[in-house]
Amino acid sequence: MLNSHCFRLDAADEANEWHTQATDLLIRYNIPITPVCYHVAYEYVTQRHGELTRIIDAQLNKTGHLDSHFLFHLFENLCLEGAENDKLDDHLADLHNLLFKVLEGVTNNCSQTDLFSETLLNQSHALDANPSLEDLRGIAQTLMQATTQAMQNNRMLQDHLESAEEQSLSLQSEVKKLRDEISTDALTGLFNRRALNKRMHELVEAHNGASTPFSILMLDIDHFKRFNDNFGHVIGDEVIRRVGLIMRDQLRDVDFPARYGGEEFTVLLPGTDITHAISIAETIHQSVAKLILIKRSTKEKLPSVTVSVGAASCRRGDSPETLLERADQALYQAKEEGRNRIVSEAEITYM
């Protein structure tokens, strides 16, 4: 399902104008006019999807270039974000209905148990009344029938509960899987942009409420376009994936590494001041520099991978946007100064 931002019926004259602009945009950057690329280009020229527009503008300002890989990533993260939530809601509804069915079964069994108890009490009274031999046979038959029915009801309830438990475990597993998918970037296994935004708001709010230290890093793979142009998108994806693995290996459990978009990453560092954040950035920076990639088909050693990093620390009154802006400015300066370096917000001179 497409995000509601990304699916509207436009008037014919507007649609024709935007179609021309979207096509021109793709041709300008030598991007094949596939359905996905065209869809993102069309949404961009309409300027009605604020987040998508902002990301593309930032990419153009930073690199002056777009490619199909970047547009596909935007489509996957911004234009399909409703589908997984719908699936999750369906599974939660199924789990809810299953619990109601269990409750219904237990309630019904309790009613049957009450009837069995009433039968036992009635037959007990009959025994107290000095019954005849024929009456005793009737009481015995009634008790046998009631006991048999009670045993059948208990077996049915047990089967019902066992089936419900199996279904519940399956649904819970699906819910967890979908929640993980909703918050995870498929290529790197890191958190995705949606999860990042949510966690960012939580940490900024916590900082403003209790002044606990909180810093962020923004990382960009240097000259990433060269990997795509010279070796193809498969190698480019592998570079992104390996950098993501390094980040996960070097960070603490409490840290929050996310793929921000394309070859750019963000790391949220709760309980961390700017000095410690720089130290963490240096560890990641050095580990990436040691990365060795070999092209399997030719055994060719690929060029070294390096990253530029910008670091910023949350200030009282910050919003997620202002904090990200300072980290992004620091990253921009690191790239302006030649890349393959770390810049703290305190060093920012490009404004």
Coordinates of C-alpha atoms in Angstrom, one line a residue:
M1 CA 0.0 0.0 0.0
L2 CA 1.3 3.5 -0.8
N3 CA 1.6 6.1 1.8
S4 CA -1.3 8.6 1.5
H5 CA 1.3 11.4 0.8
C6 CA 2.3 9.4 -2.2
F7 CA -1.0 8.5 -3.8
R8 CA -3.4 11.2 -5.1
L9 CA -5.5 11.7 -8.2
D10 CA -4.4 15.0 -9.8
A11 CA -6.3 17.2 -12.2
A12 CA -5.4 16.5 -15.8
D13 CA -3.6 19.8 -16.5
E14 CA -1.6 19.6 -13.3
A15 CA -0.7 16.0 -13.9
N16 CA 0.5 16.7 -17.4
E17 CA 2.8 19.5 -16.2
W18 CA 4.2 17.4 -13.3
H19 CA 4.6 14.5 -15.6
T20 CA 6.8 16.7 -17.9
Q21 CA 8.9 18.0 -14.9
A22 CA 9.3 14.5 -13.5
T23 CA 10.5 13.0 -16.8
D24 CA 12.9 15.9 -17.3
L25 CA 14.3 15.4 -13.9
L26 CA 15.0 11.7 -14.5
I27 CA 16.6 12.4 -17.9
R28 CA 18.7 15.2 -16.5
Y29 CA 20.4 12.7 -14.1
N30 CA 20.4 9.8 -16.5
I31 CA 18.0 7.8 -14.3
P32 CA 15.9 5.1 -16.1
I33 CA 12.2 5.9 -16.2
T34 CA 11.0 2.9 -14.2
P35 CA 7.8 3.0 -12.2
V36 CA 9.5 3.5 -8.9
C37 CA 11.9 6.2 -10.1
Y38 CA 9.1 8.0 -11.9
H39 CA 6.9 7.8 -8.9
V40 CA 9.5 9.4 -6.6
A41 CA 10.3 12.1 -9.2
Y42 CA 6.7 12.9 -9.7
E43 CA 6.1 13.3 -5.9
Y44 CA 9.2 15.5 -5.7
V45 CA 8.2 17.9 -8.4
T46 CA 4.7 18.3 -6.9
Q47 CA 6.4 19.4 -3.6
R48 CA 3.6 18.0 -1.5
H49 CA 5.6 15.4 0.4
G50 CA 7.7 17.5 2.7
E51 CA 10.1 14.9 4.0
L52 CA 10.8 13.4 0.5
T53 CA 11.3 16.9 -0.9
R54 CA 13.7 17.9 1.9
I55 CA 15.8 14.7 1.5
I56 CA 16.1 15.1 -2.3
D57 CA 17.0 18.8 -1.9
A58 CA 19.6 18.0 0.7
Q59 CA 21.1 15.3 -1.6
L60 CA 21.2 17.7 -4.6
N61 CA 22.8 20.5 -2.4
K62 CA 25.4 18.1 -1.1
T63 CA 26.3 16.0 -4.2
G64 CA 24.5 17.7 -7.1
H65 CA 23.5 14.2 -8.2
L66 CA 20.7 11.6 -8.0
D67 CA 20.6 8.0 -9.1
S68 CA 18.0 5.2 -9.2
H69 CA 19.5 3.5 -6.1
F70 CA 18.8 6.7 -4.0
L71 CA 15.3 7.1 -5.4
F72 CA 14.4 3.4 -4.7
H73 CA 15.6 3.9 -1.1
L74 CA 13.3 6.9 -0.8
F75 CA 10.4 5.0 -2.3
E76 CA 10.9 2.0 0.1
N77 CA 11.2 4.2 3.2
L78 CA 8.7 7.0 2.5
C79 CA 6.1 5.8 0.0
L80 CA 5.4 2.3 1.4
E81 CA 5.3 3.1 5.1
G82 CA 1.6 2.3 5.5
A83 CA 1.7 -1.3 4.4
E84 CA 3.6 -2.8 7.3
N85 CA 1.5 -0.9 9.8
D86 CA -1.7 -2.3 8.2
K87 CA -0.3 -5.8 8.5
L88 CA 0.6 -5.2 12.1
D89 CA -2.9 -3.9 12.9
D90 CA -4.4 -7.0 11.2
H91 CA -2.3 -9.3 13.3
L92 CA -3.1 -7.5 16.5
A93 CA -6.8 -7.6 15.6
D94 CA -6.4 -11.4 15.1
L95 CA -4.7 -11.8 18.4
H96 CA -7.5 -9.7 20.1
N97 CA -10.2 -11.9 18.5
L98 CA -8.4 -15.1 19.5
L99 CA -8.4 -14.0 23.2
F100 CA -12.1 -13.3 23.0
K101 CA -12.6 -16.8 21.6
V102 CA -10.6 -18.3 24.5
L103 CA -12.7 -16.3 27.0
E104 CA -15.9 -17.5 25.3
G105 CA -14.7 -21.1 25.5
V106 CA -13.8 -20.8 29.2
T107 CA -17.1 -19.0 30.0
N108 CA -19.0 -21.7 28.2
N109 CA -17.1 -24.4 30.1
C110 CA -17.8 -22.7 33.4
S111 CA -21.5 -22.7 32.6
Q112 CA -21.3 -26.5 31.8
T113 CA -19.4 -26.9 35.1
D114 CA -22.2 -25.1 37.0
L115 CA -24.8 -27.5 35.3
F116 CA -22.7 -30.5 36.4
S117 CA -22.5 -29.2 40.0
E118 CA -26.3 -28.7 40.0
T119 CA -26.8 -32.2 38.7
L120 CA -24.5 -33.6 41.5
L121 CA -26.4 -31.6 44.1
N122 CA -29.8 -32.8 42.8
Q123 CA -28.7 -36.5 42.8
S124 CA -27.2 -36.1 46.3
H125 CA -30.6 -34.9 47.5
A126 CA -32.2 -37.8 45.7
L127 CA -29.9 -40.3 47.5
D128 CA -30.9 -38.7 50.9
A129 CA -34.6 -39.5 50.2
N130 CA -34.2 -43.3 50.7
P131 CA -34.6 -44.1 46.9
S132 CA -35.8 -47.5 45.6
L133 CA -33.6 -49.8 43.6
E134 CA -35.1 -48.4 40.4
D135 CA -34.5 -44.9 41.6
L136 CA -30.9 -45.8 42.3
R137 CA -30.4 -47.1 38.8
G138 CA -31.8 -43.8 37.5
I139 CA -29.5 -41.8 39.8
A140 CA -26.5 -43.8 38.6
Q141 CA -27.4 -43.4 35.0
T142 CA -27.8 -39.6 35.4
L143 CA -24.4 -39.3 37.2
M144 CA -22.7 -41.4 34.5
Q145 CA -24.1 -39.2 31.8
A146 CA -23.3 -36.0 33.6
T147 CA -19.7 -37.2 34.3
T148 CA -19.2 -38.3 30.7
Q149 CA -20.4 -34.9 29.5
A150 CA -18.2 -33.1 31.9
M151 CA -15.1 -35.1 30.8
Q152 CA -16.0 -34.3 27.1
N153 CA -16.4 -30.7 27.9
N154 CA -13.0 -30.6 29.7
R155 CA -11.3 -32.4 26.8
M156 CA -12.9 -29.8 24.4
L157 CA -11.7 -27.0 26.5
Q158 CA -8.2 -28.4 26.7
D159 CA -8.1 -28.9 22.9
H160 CA -9.4 -25.3 22.5
L161 CA -6.8 -23.9 24.9
E162 CA -4.0 -25.8 23.2
S163 CA -5.1 -24.6 19.8
A164 CA -5.4 -21.1 21.0
E165 CA -2.0 -21.2 22.6
E166 CA -0.4 -22.4 19.3
Q167 CA -2.3 -19.6 17.4
S168 CA -1.3 -17.0 19.9
L169 CA 2.4 -17.9 19.8
S170 CA 2.3 -17.8 16.0
L171 CA 0.5 -14.4 16.0
Q172 CA 2.9 -13.0 18.6
S173 CA 5.8 -14.1 16.5
E174 CA 4.3 -12.4 13.4
V175 CA 3.7 -9.2 15.4
K176 CA 7.3 -9.1 16.6
K177 CA 8.5 -9.8 13.1
L178 CA 6.4 -7.0 11.6
R179 CA 7.4 -4.6 14.3
D180 CA 11.1 -5.4 13.6
E181 CA 10.5 -4.9 9.8
I182 CA 8.7 -1.6 10.4
S183 CA 11.7 -0.3 12.3
T184 CA 14.6 -2.0 10.4
D185 CA 16.5 -1.1 7.3
A186 CA 16.5 -4.1 5.1
L187 CA 20.0 -3.7 3.7
T188 CA 22.0 -3.0 6.8
G189 CA 19.9 -4.4 9.6
L190 CA 20.2 -1.0 11.4
F191 CA 17.2 1.0 12.4
N192 CA 15.5 2.9 9.6
R193 CA 14.5 6.6 9.3
R194 CA 11.1 6.0 10.8
A195 CA 12.5 4.4 13.9
L196 CA 15.2 7.1 14.1
N197 CA 12.7 9.9 14.1
K198 CA 10.7 8.3 16.9
R199 CA 13.7 7.6 19.1
M200 CA 15.1 11.0 18.4
H201 CA 12.0 12.7 19.7
E202 CA 12.0 10.5 22.9
L203 CA 15.7 11.3 23.7
V204 CA 15.4 15.1 23.0
E205 CA 12.3 15.2 25.2
A206 CA 14.1 13.3 28.0
H207 CA 17.1 15.6 27.7
N208 CA 15.0 18.7 28.0
G209 CA 13.2 17.2 31.0
A210 CA 16.2 16.0 33.0
S211 CA 19.3 17.5 31.2
T212 CA 20.8 14.0 30.7
P213 CA 23.6 14.2 28.2
F214 CA 22.7 13.1 24.7
S215 CA 24.8 13.3 21.5
I216 CA 24.4 12.3 17.9
L217 CA 26.8 11.4 15.0
M218 CA 26.1 11.8 11.3
L219 CA 28.3 9.7 9.0
D220 CA 28.6 9.8 5.3
I221 CA 30.6 7.3 3.2
D222 CA 33.1 9.3 1.2
H223 CA 33.0 9.3 -2.6
F224 CA 30.3 6.7 -2.5
K225 CA 29.1 7.5 -6.0
R226 CA 32.5 6.3 -7.3
F227 CA 31.7 2.8 -6.0
N228 CA 28.4 2.7 -7.7
D229 CA 29.7 4.2 -11.0
N230 CA 32.9 2.1 -11.2
F231 CA 31.7 -1.2 -9.6
G232 CA 27.9 -1.2 -9.8
H233 CA 25.1 -1.0 -7.2
V234 CA 25.7 -4.5 -5.9
I235 CA 29.2 -3.5 -4.7
G236 CA 27.7 -0.2 -3.5
D237 CA 25.2 -2.0 -1.4
E238 CA 27.9 -4.2 0.1
V239 CA 29.9 -1.2 1.1
I240 CA 26.9 0.3 2.9
R241 CA 26.1 -3.1 4.5
R242 CA 29.7 -3.5 5.8
V243 CA 29.8 0.0 7.2
G244 CA 26.6 -0.8 9.0
L245 CA 28.0 -4.0 10.4
I246 CA 31.0 -2.1 11.8
M247 CA 28.8 0.4 13.4
R248 CA 26.8 -2.3 15.2
D249 CA 30.0 -4.0 16.3
Q250 CA 31.5 -0.8 17.8
L251 CA 28.5 0.6 19.5
R252 CA 27.0 -0.1 22.9
D253 CA 23.6 -1.8 23.4
V254 CA 22.1 1.5 24.5
D255 CA 23.2 3.3 21.3
F256 CA 20.9 3.7 18.3
P257 CA 22.5 3.4 14.9
A258 CA 20.3 4.1 11.9
R259 CA 20.6 4.4 8.2
Y260 CA 19.5 7.9 7.5
G261 CA 19.3 7.6 3.7
G262 CA 21.5 6.4 0.9
E263 CA 25.1 6.2 2.1
E264 CA 24.4 8.4 5.2
F265 CA 24.0 7.1 8.8
T266 CA 23.0 8.6 12.1
V267 CA 23.9 7.4 15.6
L268 CA 22.0 8.4 18.7
L269 CA 24.2 8.3 21.8
P270 CA 22.1 8.6 25.0
G271 CA 23.9 9.4 28.2
T272 CA 26.9 10.6 26.1
D273 CA 28.6 14.0 26.1
I274 CA 30.3 15.5 23.1
T275 CA 33.8 14.4 24.2
H276 CA 32.7 10.8 24.5
A277 CA 30.8 11.1 21.3
I278 CA 33.9 12.1 19.4
S279 CA 35.8 9.2 20.9
I280 CA 33.1 6.8 19.6
A281 CA 33.2 8.5 16.2
E282 CA 37.0 7.9 16.1
T283 CA 36.6 4.2 16.9
I284 CA 34.1 3.8 14.0
H285 CA 36.2 6.0 11.7
Q286 CA 39.3 3.9 12.3
S287 CA 37.4 0.6 12.0
V288 CA 36.0 1.6 8.6
A289 CA 39.4 2.7 7.4
K290 CA 40.7 -0.9 8.1
L291 CA 37.9 -2.5 6.0
I292 CA 39.2 -4.5 3.1
L293 CA 36.8 -5.4 0.2
I294 CA 37.6 -7.9 -2.6
K295 CA 35.5 -8.2 -5.7
R296 CA 34.8 -11.9 -5.9
S297 CA 34.5 -12.3 -9.6
T298 CA 38.0 -10.7 -10.3
K299 CA 39.7 -11.0 -6.9
E300 CA 40.3 -7.3 -7.4
K301 CA 40.9 -5.3 -4.2
L302 CA 38.5 -2.4 -4.0
P303 CA 39.5 1.2 -3.0
S304 CA 39.7 2.0 0.7
V305 CA 36.4 3.0 2.3
T306 CA 36.4 6.1 4.5
V307 CA 33.7 8.1 6.3
S308 CA 33.2 11.7 7.2
V309 CA 31.5 12.4 10.6
G310 CA 29.8 15.3 12.2
A311 CA 29.1 15.3 15.9
A312 CA 26.7 17.4 18.0
S313 CA 25.3 17.3 21.5
C314 CA 21.8 18.2 22.6
R315 CA 21.2 21.5 24.3
R316 CA 18.3 22.6 26.4
G317 CA 15.5 23.8 24.2
D318 CA 16.7 21.8 21.2
S319 CA 14.3 20.1 18.9
P320 CA 15.2 17.0 16.9
E321 CA 15.5 19.3 13.8
T322 CA 17.9 21.8 15.4
L323 CA 20.1 19.1 16.8
L324 CA 20.2 17.2 13.4
E325 CA 20.9 20.5 11.7
R326 CA 24.1 21.1 13.8
A327 CA 25.3 17.6 13.3
D328 CA 24.6 17.9 9.6
Q329 CA 26.6 21.2 9.5
A330 CA 29.5 19.5 11.2
L331 CA 29.3 16.7 8.6
Y332 CA 29.2 19.2 5.8
Q333 CA 32.3 20.9 7.1
A334 CA 34.1 17.6 7.4
K335 CA 33.4 17.0 3.7
E336 CA 34.4 20.5 2.8
E337 CA 37.7 20.1 4.5
G338 CA 38.6 17.1 2.5
R339 CA 36.5 14.3 3.9
N340 CA 37.8 11.3 5.9
R341 CA 37.7 13.2 9.2
I342 CA 35.5 14.0 12.2
V343 CA 34.2 17.5 13.0
S344 CA 32.5 18.6 16.2
E345 CA 29.8 21.2 16.2
A346 CA 32.2 23.4 18.2
E347 CA 34.4 23.6 15.1
I348 CA 31.7 24.7 12.6
T349 CA 32.6 27.7 10.6
Y350 CA 30.5 27.0 7.5
M351 CA 27.0 28.5 8.2

